Tab-separated table of N, CA and C in Angstrom:
chain	number	residue	atom	x	y	z
A	1302	UNK	N	97.305	86.473	117.938
A	1302	UNK	CA	96.733	85.199	118.391
A	1302	UNK	C	97.474	84.025	117.702
A	1303	UNK	N	98.361	84.251	116.843
A	1303	UNK	CA	99.077	83.062	116.101
A	1303	UNK	C	99.454	81.952	117.043
A	1304	UNK	N	100.013	82.300	118.362
A	1304	UNK	CA	100.582	81.223	119.089
A	1304	UNK	C	99.447	80.554	119.644
A	1305	UNK	N	98.267	80.730	119.613
A	1305	UNK	CA	97.081	80.160	120.142
A	1305	UNK	C	96.164	79.306	119.096
A	1306	UNK	N	96.314	79.710	117.873
A	1306	UNK	CA	95.535	79.033	116.931
A	1306	UNK	C	96.326	77.952	116.010
A	1307	UNK	N	95.640	77.385	115.096
A	1307	UNK	CA	96.227	76.321	114.657
A	1307	UNK	C	97.366	76.967	113.401
A	1308	UNK	N	98.536	76.575	113.785
A	1308	UNK	CA	99.722	76.991	113.127
A	1308	UNK	C	99.652	76.870	111.674
A	1309	UNK	N	99.059	75.544	111.068
A	1309	UNK	CA	99.006	75.561	109.578
A	1309	UNK	C	98.106	76.483	108.830
A	1310	UNK	N	97.490	77.323	109.513
A	1310	UNK	CA	96.490	78.392	108.803
A	1310	UNK	C	97.263	79.735	108.659
A	1311	UNK	N	98.616	79.648	109.335
A	1311	UNK	CA	99.375	80.932	109.061
A	1311	UNK	C	100.622	80.667	108.388
A	1312	UNK	N	101.227	81.666	107.871
A	1312	UNK	CA	102.439	81.746	107.187
A	1312	UNK	C	103.019	83.120	107.324
A	1313	UNK	N	104.463	83.293	107.221
A	1313	UNK	CA	104.986	84.551	107.206
A	1313	UNK	C	104.935	84.998	105.818
A	1314	UNK	N	104.312	86.258	105.699
A	1314	UNK	CA	104.192	86.834	104.436
A	1314	UNK	C	105.451	87.210	103.616
A	1315	UNK	N	105.374	86.940	102.320
A	1315	UNK	CA	106.787	87.406	101.645
A	1315	UNK	C	106.983	88.825	101.562
A	1316	UNK	N	108.114	89.270	101.507
A	1316	UNK	CA	108.443	90.872	101.630
A	1316	UNK	C	107.550	91.650	100.826
A	1317	UNK	N	107.408	91.410	99.439
A	1317	UNK	CA	106.589	92.181	98.700
A	1317	UNK	C	105.018	92.373	99.160
A	1318	UNK	N	104.805	91.475	100.004
A	1318	UNK	CA	103.192	91.826	100.616
A	1318	UNK	C	103.291	92.731	101.806
A	1319	UNK	N	104.263	92.802	102.612
A	1319	UNK	CA	104.456	93.579	103.736
A	1319	UNK	C	105.099	94.857	103.663
A	1320	UNK	N	105.665	95.020	102.321
A	1320	UNK	CA	106.491	96.447	102.282
A	1320	UNK	C	105.551	97.569	102.298
A	1321	UNK	N	106.017	98.689	102.925
A	1321	UNK	CA	105.255	99.827	102.967
A	1321	UNK	C	105.393	100.525	101.754
A	1322	UNK	N	104.266	101.074	101.280
A	1322	UNK	CA	104.228	101.962	100.216
A	1322	UNK	C	104.855	103.109	100.307
A	1323	UNK	N	105.597	103.600	99.282
A	1323	UNK	CA	106.238	104.953	99.180
A	1323	UNK	C	107.612	105.022	100.177
A	1324	UNK	N	107.977	103.882	100.268
A	1324	UNK	CA	109.382	103.829	100.973
A	1324	UNK	C	110.482	103.437	100.157
A	1325	UNK	N	110.082	103.411	98.798
A	1325	UNK	CA	111.359	102.949	97.931
A	1325	UNK	C	111.616	101.585	97.874
A	1326	UNK	N	110.740	100.800	98.432
A	1326	UNK	CA	111.116	99.339	98.315
A	1326	UNK	C	109.878	98.772	97.286
A	1327	UNK	N	110.303	97.604	96.858
A	1327	UNK	CA	109.388	96.985	95.741
A	1327	UNK	C	108.240	96.563	96.481
A	1328	UNK	N	106.976	96.796	95.975
A	1328	UNK	CA	105.708	96.189	96.576
A	1328	UNK	C	105.078	95.508	95.260
A	1329	UNK	N	104.293	94.572	95.562
A	1329	UNK	CA	103.627	93.787	94.794
A	1329	UNK	C	102.551	94.610	93.704
A	1330	UNK	N	102.748	94.402	92.397
A	1330	UNK	CA	101.436	94.903	91.708
A	1330	UNK	C	100.114	94.457	91.998
A	1331	UNK	N	99.251	95.231	91.820
A	1331	UNK	CA	97.682	94.774	92.155
A	1331	UNK	C	97.463	93.729	91.081
A	1332	UNK	N	96.846	92.752	91.569
A	1332	UNK	CA	96.502	91.562	90.901
A	1332	UNK	C	95.000	91.234	90.780
A	1333	UNK	N	94.314	91.353	89.778
A	1333	UNK	CA	92.786	91.096	89.566
A	1333	UNK	C	92.398	89.618	89.661
A	1334	UNK	N	93.086	88.913	88.734
A	1334	UNK	CA	92.963	87.488	88.763
A	1334	UNK	C	94.161	86.930	88.277
A	1335	UNK	N	94.605	85.988	88.870
A	1335	UNK	CA	95.927	85.255	88.544
A	1335	UNK	C	95.581	84.185	87.524
A	1336	UNK	N	96.875	83.733	86.807
A	1336	UNK	CA	96.654	82.582	85.956
A	1336	UNK	C	96.403	81.408	86.601
A	1337	UNK	N	96.945	81.315	87.982
A	1337	UNK	CA	96.751	80.098	88.817
A	1337	UNK	C	95.180	80.215	89.192
A	1338	UNK	N	94.462	81.144	89.555
A	1338	UNK	CA	93.011	81.135	89.823
A	1338	UNK	C	92.228	80.594	88.475
A	1339	UNK	N	92.762	81.233	87.463
A	1339	UNK	CA	91.992	80.875	85.998
A	1339	UNK	C	92.164	79.232	85.865
A	1340	UNK	N	93.193	78.886	86.226
A	1340	UNK	CA	93.443	77.321	86.042
A	1340	UNK	C	92.666	76.509	87.055
A	1341	UNK	N	92.706	76.935	88.311
A	1341	UNK	CA	91.788	76.182	89.211
A	1341	UNK	C	90.246	76.305	88.788
A	1342	UNK	N	89.807	77.311	88.397
A	1342	UNK	CA	88.347	77.420	87.984
A	1342	UNK	C	88.081	76.474	86.771
A	1343	UNK	N	89.224	76.547	85.899
A	1343	UNK	CA	89.060	75.441	84.751
A	1343	UNK	C	89.024	74.114	85.301
A	1344	UNK	N	89.828	73.791	86.080
A	1344	UNK	CA	89.901	72.539	86.776
A	1344	UNK	C	88.637	71.981	87.415
A	1345	UNK	N	88.045	73.026	88.166
A	1345	UNK	CA	86.792	72.948	88.852
A	1345	UNK	C	85.584	72.717	87.915
A	1346	UNK	N	85.665	73.330	86.776
A	1346	UNK	CA	84.684	73.176	85.645
A	1346	UNK	C	84.795	71.685	85.007
A	1347	UNK	N	86.212	71.257	84.793
A	1347	UNK	CA	86.280	70.025	84.146
A	1347	UNK	C	85.805	68.805	85.214
A	1348	UNK	N	86.129	69.175	86.532
A	1348	UNK	CA	85.625	68.020	87.517
A	1348	UNK	C	84.114	68.070	87.597
A	1349	UNK	N	83.267	69.092	87.239
A	1349	UNK	CA	81.906	69.200	87.265
A	1349	UNK	C	81.410	68.860	85.807
A	1350	UNK	N	82.150	68.277	85.020
A	1350	UNK	CA	81.771	67.637	83.618
A	1350	UNK	C	81.645	68.460	82.592
A	1351	UNK	N	82.283	69.724	82.630
A	1351	UNK	CA	82.208	70.850	81.558
A	1351	UNK	C	83.354	70.629	80.620
A	1352	UNK	N	84.172	69.604	80.667
A	1352	UNK	CA	85.198	69.403	79.645
A	1352	UNK	C	86.510	69.885	80.209
A	1353	UNK	N	87.525	69.162	79.598
A	1353	UNK	CA	88.960	69.608	79.940
A	1353	UNK	C	89.404	68.495	80.853
A	1354	UNK	N	90.896	68.707	80.922
A	1354	UNK	CA	91.549	67.717	81.555
A	1354	UNK	C	91.648	68.230	83.082
A	1355	UNK	N	90.866	67.773	84.010
A	1355	UNK	CA	91.067	68.436	85.443
A	1355	UNK	C	92.466	68.302	86.078
A	1356	UNK	N	93.058	67.114	86.015
A	1356	UNK	CA	94.280	66.964	86.477
A	1356	UNK	C	95.489	67.948	85.960
A	1357	UNK	N	95.259	68.104	84.686
A	1357	UNK	CA	96.354	68.886	83.965
A	1357	UNK	C	96.084	70.326	84.232
A	1358	UNK	N	94.837	70.693	84.282
A	1358	UNK	CA	94.475	72.142	84.636
A	1358	UNK	C	94.706	72.460	86.092
A	1359	UNK	N	94.517	71.463	87.066
A	1359	UNK	CA	94.824	71.558	88.428
A	1359	UNK	C	96.375	71.665	88.684
A	1360	UNK	N	97.146	70.972	87.946
A	1360	UNK	CA	98.676	71.056	88.049
A	1360	UNK	C	99.210	72.229	87.362
A	1361	UNK	N	98.537	72.854	86.457
A	1361	UNK	CA	98.922	74.168	85.909
A	1361	UNK	C	98.633	75.268	86.961
A	1362	UNK	N	97.507	75.169	87.631
A	1362	UNK	CA	96.980	76.128	88.566
A	1362	UNK	C	98.314	76.202	89.842
A	1363	UNK	N	98.519	74.942	90.221
A	1363	UNK	CA	99.556	74.833	91.204
A	1363	UNK	C	100.874	75.472	90.801
A	1364	UNK	N	101.188	75.030	89.560
A	1364	UNK	CA	102.495	75.698	88.852
A	1364	UNK	C	102.494	77.083	88.924
A	1365	UNK	N	101.342	77.682	88.491
A	1365	UNK	CA	101.160	79.073	88.139
A	1365	UNK	C	101.203	79.793	89.732
A	1366	UNK	N	100.547	79.195	90.660
A	1366	UNK	CA	100.442	79.732	91.925
A	1366	UNK	C	101.948	79.738	92.626
A	1367	UNK	N	102.716	78.798	92.456
A	1367	UNK	CA	103.967	78.683	93.072
A	1367	UNK	C	104.858	79.650	92.329
A	1368	UNK	N	104.831	79.805	91.143
A	1368	UNK	CA	105.556	80.601	90.214
A	1368	UNK	C	105.376	82.233	90.670
A	1369	UNK	N	104.101	82.450	91.000
A	1369	UNK	CA	103.843	83.826	91.541
A	1369	UNK	C	104.481	84.196	92.568
A	1370	UNK	N	105.069	83.120	93.507
A	1370	UNK	CA	105.629	83.514	94.736
A	1370	UNK	C	107.059	83.012	94.682
A	1371	UNK	N	107.616	82.901	93.359
A	1371	UNK	CA	109.047	82.814	93.275
A	1371	UNK	C	109.660	81.300	93.426
A	1372	UNK	N	108.578	80.321	93.518
A	1372	UNK	CA	109.172	78.958	93.701
A	1372	UNK	C	109.924	78.420	92.407
A	1373	UNK	N	111.118	77.966	92.404
A	1373	UNK	CA	111.626	77.268	91.272
A	1373	UNK	C	110.792	76.087	90.614
A	1374	UNK	N	111.216	76.154	89.363
A	1374	UNK	CA	110.655	75.058	88.511
A	1374	UNK	C	111.015	73.717	88.978
A	1375	UNK	N	112.203	73.505	89.542
A	1375	UNK	CA	112.671	72.334	90.181
A	1375	UNK	C	111.791	71.920	91.356
A	1376	UNK	N	111.612	72.769	92.171
A	1376	UNK	CA	110.841	72.536	93.372
A	1376	UNK	C	109.316	72.405	92.982
A	1377	UNK	N	108.806	73.034	91.969
A	1377	UNK	CA	107.354	72.685	91.555
A	1377	UNK	C	107.311	71.227	91.118
A	1378	UNK	N	108.078	70.934	90.203
A	1378	UNK	CA	108.123	69.617	89.820
A	1378	UNK	C	108.285	68.535	90.710
A	1379	UNK	N	109.109	68.862	91.791
A	1379	UNK	CA	109.218	67.791	92.664
A	1379	UNK	C	108.121	67.698	93.664
A	1380	UNK	N	107.368	68.842	93.852
A	1380	UNK	CA	106.073	68.719	94.566
A	1380	UNK	C	104.977	68.068	93.793
A	1381	UNK	N	104.864	68.412	92.596
A	1381	UNK	CA	103.938	67.585	91.630
A	1381	UNK	C	104.255	66.161	91.648
A	1382	UNK	N	105.393	65.822	91.643
A	1382	UNK	CA	105.845	64.428	91.403
A	1382	UNK	C	105.744	63.721	92.624
A	1383	UNK	N	105.571	64.386	93.670
A	1383	UNK	CA	105.499	63.659	95.153
A	1383	UNK	C	104.450	62.714	95.403
A	1384	UNK	N	103.397	62.961	94.647
A	1384	UNK	CA	102.073	62.159	94.955
A	1384	UNK	C	101.475	62.563	96.262
A	1385	UNK	N	101.812	63.664	96.720
A	1385	UNK	CA	101.098	64.056	97.891
A	1385	UNK	C	99.488	64.208	97.836
A	1386	UNK	N	98.757	64.065	98.896
A	1386	UNK	CA	97.330	64.142	98.610
A	1386	UNK	C	96.804	65.476	97.921
A	1387	UNK	N	97.550	66.409	98.208
A	1387	UNK	CA	97.092	67.757	97.624
A	1387	UNK	C	97.463	67.754	95.973
A	1388	UNK	N	98.064	66.795	95.539
A	1388	UNK	CA	98.452	66.942	94.101
A	1388	UNK	C	97.525	66.137	93.260
A	1389	UNK	N	96.318	65.733	93.800
A	1389	UNK	CA	95.375	65.059	92.898
A	1389	UNK	C	94.150	66.045	92.969
A	1390	UNK	N	93.717	66.115	91.729
A	1390	UNK	CA	92.551	67.151	91.449
A	1390	UNK	C	91.225	66.539	91.793
A	1391	UNK	N	90.582	66.851	92.769
A	1391	UNK	CA	89.479	66.720	93.384
A	1391	UNK	C	88.715	68.244	93.588
A	1392	UNK	N	87.451	68.205	93.841
A	1392	UNK	CA	86.810	69.371	94.185
A	1392	UNK	C	87.335	70.010	95.294
A	1393	UNK	N	87.668	69.246	96.456
A	1393	UNK	CA	88.214	69.770	97.712
A	1393	UNK	C	89.590	70.363	97.537
A	1394	UNK	N	90.408	69.525	96.869
A	1394	UNK	CA	91.724	70.156	96.691
A	1394	UNK	C	91.885	71.348	95.709
A	1395	UNK	N	91.002	71.501	94.714
A	1395	UNK	CA	91.043	72.452	93.990
A	1395	UNK	C	90.414	73.866	94.580
A	1396	UNK	N	89.553	73.692	95.577
A	1396	UNK	CA	89.187	74.714	96.170
A	1396	UNK	C	90.136	75.293	97.330
A	1397	UNK	N	90.889	74.182	97.916
A	1397	UNK	CA	91.845	74.580	98.826
A	1397	UNK	C	93.078	75.389	98.322
A	1398	UNK	N	93.450	74.655	97.033
A	1398	UNK	CA	94.619	75.338	96.413
A	1398	UNK	C	94.340	76.808	95.963
A	1399	UNK	N	93.003	76.988	95.557
A	1399	UNK	CA	92.579	78.184	94.983
A	1399	UNK	C	92.536	79.280	96.153
A	1400	UNK	N	92.033	78.782	97.306
A	1400	UNK	CA	92.179	79.546	98.539
A	1400	UNK	C	93.517	79.921	98.934
A	1401	UNK	N	94.298	79.021	98.953
A	1401	UNK	CA	95.773	79.454	99.066
A	1401	UNK	C	96.384	80.546	98.252
A	1402	UNK	N	95.905	80.302	97.037
A	1402	UNK	CA	96.567	81.135	95.786
A	1402	UNK	C	95.780	82.465	96.059
A	1403	UNK	N	94.680	82.765	96.765
A	1403	UNK	CA	94.106	84.071	96.960
A	1403	UNK	C	94.674	84.488	98.322
A	1404	UNK	N	95.642	84.223	98.764
A	1404	UNK	CA	96.470	84.846	100.170
A	1404	UNK	C	96.122	86.122	100.293
A	1405	UNK	N	96.474	86.864	99.248
A	1405	UNK	CA	96.613	88.208	99.480
A	1405	UNK	C	95.251	89.000	99.180
A	1406	UNK	N	94.185	88.258	98.842
A	1406	UNK	CA	92.911	88.864	98.316
A	1406	UNK	C	91.889	88.173	99.488
A	1407	UNK	N	91.718	88.774	100.521
A	1407	UNK	CA	90.956	88.120	101.759
A	1407	UNK	C	89.449	88.005	101.289
A	1408	UNK	N	88.964	89.019	100.599
A	1408	UNK	CA	87.443	88.758	100.317
A	1408	UNK	C	87.329	87.532	99.298
A	1409	UNK	N	88.169	87.485	98.325
A	1409	UNK	CA	88.034	86.196	97.339
A	1409	UNK	C	88.286	85.146	98.158
A	1410	UNK	N	89.147	84.893	99.071
A	1410	UNK	CA	89.399	83.767	99.816
A	1410	UNK	C	88.329	83.449	100.518
A	1411	UNK	N	87.759	84.295	101.404
A	1411	UNK	CA	86.476	84.145	102.192
A	1411	UNK	C	85.386	83.534	101.156
A	1412	UNK	N	85.246	84.085	99.914
A	1412	UNK	CA	84.181	83.750	99.034
A	1412	UNK	C	84.298	82.312	98.578
A	1413	UNK	N	85.686	81.867	98.477
A	1413	UNK	CA	85.922	80.677	98.129
A	1413	UNK	C	85.371	79.486	99.142
A	1414	UNK	N	85.647	80.041	100.416
A	1414	UNK	CA	85.422	78.951	101.520
A	1414	UNK	C	83.785	79.033	101.714
A	1415	UNK	N	83.193	80.197	101.527
A	1415	UNK	CA	81.652	80.192	101.561
A	1415	UNK	C	81.007	79.554	100.679
A	1416	UNK	N	81.554	79.538	99.377
A	1416	UNK	CA	80.829	78.681	98.259
A	1416	UNK	C	81.121	77.140	98.295
A	1417	UNK	N	82.399	76.845	98.548
A	1417	UNK	CA	82.818	75.650	98.386
A	1417	UNK	C	82.697	74.746	99.590
A	1418	UNK	N	82.852	75.427	100.828
A	1418	UNK	CA	82.971	74.562	102.064
A	1418	UNK	C	84.317	74.189	102.383
A	1419	UNK	N	85.260	74.491	101.645
A	1419	UNK	CA	86.686	74.148	101.857
A	1419	UNK	C	87.487	75.357	101.983
A	1420	UNK	N	88.542	75.449	102.723
A	1420	UNK	CA	89.036	74.291	103.734
A	1420	UNK	C	87.872	73.966	104.613
A	1421	UNK	N	87.573	72.723	104.917
A	1421	UNK	CA	86.421	72.358	105.977
A	1421	UNK	C	86.669	72.957	107.314
A	1422	UNK	N	88.006	72.987	107.713
A	1422	UNK	CA	88.230	73.530	109.032
A	1422	UNK	C	87.574	75.004	109.201
A	1423	UNK	N	87.870	75.819	108.152
A	1423	UNK	CA	87.504	77.263	108.207
A	1423	UNK	C	85.977	77.243	108.068
A	1424	UNK	N	85.418	76.453	107.291
A	1424	UNK	CA	83.937	76.543	106.796
A	1424	UNK	C	83.070	76.146	108.027
A	1425	UNK	N	83.789	75.182	108.890
A	1425	UNK	CA	83.072	74.819	110.191
A	1425	UNK	C	82.741	75.916	111.251
A	1426	UNK	N	83.553	76.853	111.034
A	1426	UNK	CA	83.422	78.082	111.984
A	1426	UNK	C	84.361	77.689	113.166
A	1427	UNK	N	84.140	78.721	114.144
A	1427	UNK	CA	85.110	78.479	115.402
A	1427	UNK	C	84.133	78.192	116.689
A	1428	UNK	N	84.752	77.713	117.720
A	1428	UNK	CA	84.118	77.371	118.968
A	1428	UNK	C	84.734	78.039	120.076
A	1429	UNK	N	85.942	78.560	119.881
A	1429	UNK	CA	86.822	78.816	121.139
A	1429	UNK	C	86.593	80.211	121.413
A	1430	UNK	N	85.867	80.605	122.454
A	1430	UNK	CA	85.446	82.027	122.731
A	1430	UNK	C	86.615	82.693	123.306
A	1431	UNK	N	87.636	81.969	123.716
A	1431	UNK	CA	88.943	82.584	124.370
A	1431	UNK	C	89.687	83.378	123.278
A	1432	UNK	N	89.525	82.925	122.141
A	1432	UNK	CA	90.187	83.294	121.088
A	1432	UNK	C	89.490	84.150	119.940
A	1433	UNK	N	88.425	83.565	119.619
A	1433	UNK	CA	87.543	84.089	118.513
A	1433	UNK	C	86.379	84.602	119.086
A	1434	UNK	N	85.920	85.566	118.603
A	1434	UNK	CA	84.269	86.091	118.627
A	1434	UNK	C	83.429	85.270	117.849
A	1435	UNK	N	82.213	85.097	118.364
A	1435	UNK	CA	81.249	84.078	117.564
A	1435	UNK	C	80.515	85.076	116.739
A	1436	UNK	N	80.803	86.188	116.499
A	1436	UNK	CA	79.963	86.971	115.387
A	1436	UNK	C	78.677	87.411	116.109
A	1437	UNK	N	78.003	88.168	115.292
A	1437	UNK	CA	76.816	88.850	115.694
A	1437	UNK	C	75.462	88.237	115.016
A	1438	UNK	N	74.355	88.588	115.509
A	1438	UNK	CA	73.167	88.102	114.760
A	1438	UNK	C	72.915	86.555	114.854
A	1439	UNK	N	73.285	85.960	115.986
A	1439	UNK	CA	73.243	84.492	115.969
A	1439	UNK	C	73.960	83.650	115.381
A	1440	UNK	N	75.164	84.268	114.891
A	1440	UNK	CA	76.042	83.458	114.071
A	1440	UNK	C	76.732	82.417	114.975
A	1441	UNK	N	77.029	82.652	116.177
A	1441	UNK	CA	77.258	81.593	117.056
A	1441	UNK	C	78.566	80.803	116.650
A	1442	UNK	N	79.552	81.418	116.072
A	1442	UNK	CA	80.877	80.933	115.526
A	1442	UNK	C	80.732	80.311	114.260
A	1443	UNK	N	79.539	80.229	113.459
A	1443	UNK	CA	79.538	79.761	112.121
A	1443	UNK	C	80.349	80.778	111.223
A	1444	UNK	N	80.694	79.880	110.147
A	1444	UNK	CA	81.432	80.869	109.160
A	1444	UNK	C	80.452	81.970	108.513
A	1445	UNK	N	80.781	83.102	108.401
A	1445	UNK	CA	79.823	84.014	107.950
A	1445	UNK	C	79.320	83.763	106.591
A	1446	UNK	N	77.990	83.879	106.362
A	1446	UNK	CA	77.499	83.660	104.851
A	1446	UNK	C	77.605	85.069	104.137
A	1447	UNK	N	77.572	86.234	104.647
A	1447	UNK	CA	77.557	87.299	103.955
A	1447	UNK	C	78.050	88.383	104.877
A	1448	UNK	N	78.278	89.727	104.358
A	1448	UNK	CA	78.769	90.822	105.118
A	1448	UNK	C	77.320	91.723	105.345
A	1449	UNK	N	77.330	92.440	106.425
A	1449	UNK	CA	76.254	93.453	106.834
A	1449	UNK	C	76.395	94.518	105.980
A	1450	UNK	N	75.394	95.194	105.750
A	1450	UNK	CA	75.419	96.362	104.847
A	1450	UNK	C	76.089	97.525	105.877
A	1451	UNK	N	76.756	98.386	105.398
A	1451	UNK	CA	77.260	99.403	105.936
A	1451	UNK	C	76.649	100.438	106.317
A	1452	UNK	N	76.914	101.407	107.280
A	1452	UNK	CA	76.227	102.364	107.650
A	1452	UNK	C	75.753	103.505	106.662
A	1453	UNK	N	76.643	103.725	105.568
A	1453	UNK	CA	76.361	104.470	104.490
A	1453	UNK	C	75.276	104.079	103.616
A	1454	UNK	N	75.096	102.820	103.398
A	1454	UNK	CA	73.895	102.205	102.798
A	1454	UNK	C	72.612	102.571	103.536
A	1455	UNK	N	72.744	102.613	104.894
A	1455	UNK	CA	71.475	102.902	105.611
A	1455	UNK	C	71.291	104.283	105.597
A	1456	UNK	N	72.267	105.125	105.549
A	1456	UNK	CA	72.130	106.668	105.546
A	1456	UNK	C	71.856	107.290	104.343
A	1457	UNK	N	72.174	106.896	103.309
A	1457	UNK	CA	71.969	107.245	101.843
A	1457	UNK	C	71.015	106.395	101.057
A	1458	UNK	N	70.539	105.275	101.398
A	1458	UNK	CA	69.641	104.474	100.458
A	1458	UNK	C	68.709	103.583	101.422
A	1459	UNK	N	68.319	104.039	102.547
A	1459	UNK	CA	67.691	103.260	103.492
A	1459	UNK	C	66.450	102.717	102.951
A	1460	UNK	N	65.394	103.420	102.194
A	1460	UNK	CA	64.410	102.810	101.734
A	1460	UNK	C	64.573	101.515	100.812
A	1461	UNK	N	65.502	101.689	99.902
A	1461	UNK	CA	65.764	100.731	98.952
A	1461	UNK	C	66.345	99.451	99.694
A	1462	UNK	N	67.453	99.881	100.643
A	1462	UNK	CA	68.089	98.949	101.562
A	1462	UNK	C	67.137	98.121	102.433
A	1463	UNK	N	65.740	98.757	102.718
A	1463	UNK	CA	64.958	97.899	103.717
A	1463	UNK	C	64.155	97.060	102.690
A	1464	UNK	N	63.930	97.477	101.553
A	1464	UNK	CA	63.181	96.543	100.519
A	1464	UNK	C	64.091	95.321	100.226
A	1465	UNK	N	65.401	95.579	99.973
A	1465	UNK	CA	66.351	94.330	99.910
A	1465	UNK	C	66.391	93.410	101.061
A	1466	UNK	N	66.286	94.016	102.299
A	1466	UNK	CA	66.394	93.178	103.504
A	1466	UNK	C	64.975	92.448	103.617
A	1467	UNK	N	63.866	93.093	103.268
A	1467	UNK	CA	62.679	92.333	103.279
A	1467	UNK	C	62.696	91.175	102.382
A	1468	UNK	N	63.330	91.320	101.282
A	1468	UNK	CA	63.460	90.175	100.224
A	1468	UNK	C	64.360	89.081	100.638
A	1469	UNK	N	65.598	89.516	101.077
A	1469	UNK	CA	66.648	88.662	101.457
A	1469	UNK	C	66.730	87.959	102.765
A	1470	UNK	N	66.207	88.677	103.605
A	1470	UNK	CA	66.215	88.179	105.127
A	1470	UNK	C	67.042	89.131	106.032
A	1471	UNK	N	67.206	88.829	107.245
A	1471	UNK	CA	67.722	89.858	108.129
A	1471	UNK	C	69.234	90.360	107.881
A	1472	UNK	N	69.549	91.624	108.048
A	1472	UNK	CA	70.936	92.150	107.714
A	1472	UNK	C	71.723	91.547	108.823
A	1473	UNK	N	72.130	90.290	108.690
A	1473	UNK	CA	72.964	89.607	109.737
A	1473	UNK	C	73.779	88.532	108.928
A	1474	UNK	N	75.140	88.485	109.442
A	1474	UNK	CA	76.102	87.483	108.845
A	1474	UNK	C	75.754	86.168	108.513
A	1475	UNK	N	74.682	85.680	109.359
A	1475	UNK	CA	74.348	84.389	109.213
A	1475	UNK	C	73.226	84.090	108.145
A	1476	UNK	N	72.765	85.357	107.644
A	1476	UNK	CA	71.616	85.123	106.651
A	1476	UNK	C	72.376	84.454	105.385
A	1477	UNK	N	71.470	83.455	104.795
A	1477	UNK	CA	71.945	82.868	103.593
A	1477	UNK	C	71.648	83.636	102.336
A	1478	UNK	N	72.716	83.775	101.399
A	1478	UNK	CA	72.577	84.622	100.249
A	1478	UNK	C	71.439	83.884	99.304
A	1479	UNK	N	70.933	84.491	98.398
A	1479	UNK	CA	69.805	83.919	97.584
A	1479	UNK	C	70.268	82.693	96.671
A	1480	UNK	N	71.512	82.644	96.398
A	1480	UNK	CA	71.933	81.635	95.584
A	1480	UNK	C	72.268	80.323	96.397
A	1481	UNK	N	72.442	80.644	97.901
A	1481	UNK	CA	72.900	79.516	98.727
A	1481	UNK	C	71.652	78.811	99.469
A	1482	UNK	N	70.612	79.414	99.145
A	1482	UNK	CA	69.276	78.932	99.778
A	1482	UNK	C	68.875	77.719	99.274
């Protein structure tokens, strides 16, 4: 669908991302949390009044994210000095850069959009039925708030699962999580 969707939401993956395992080629090590994400979280905290220099932390996040993908120090410095809109620490920019930095961690990237609402284009959901499905349970193209429980949960823990559903709402992607209500 790449040719039919907004091109700026796609990039060609770096070789370490797409290398097949056990083929003798280098693959990327498993990453739990990058230094970039840590700096972005600290920048967000600073923007929310919890102390620290948001701009410096944000720039360190960008620097570490770019280094992770092999961008040279000179190119990083040029980008940061460019004054581009994305070089200023705002809650929106921090969320977007953090989302980009989580490129290889789809669940974390989804969670960033779900919690922050950025990138706004993704958080707004989709409306093009020819390209995207509109989701189940009345989602109607909105960005999913949660994942549905899997069949194993229903099969092995059905009673407790039903208690949870009764407390939180229907087992549908559009049901708001307790912290988002």
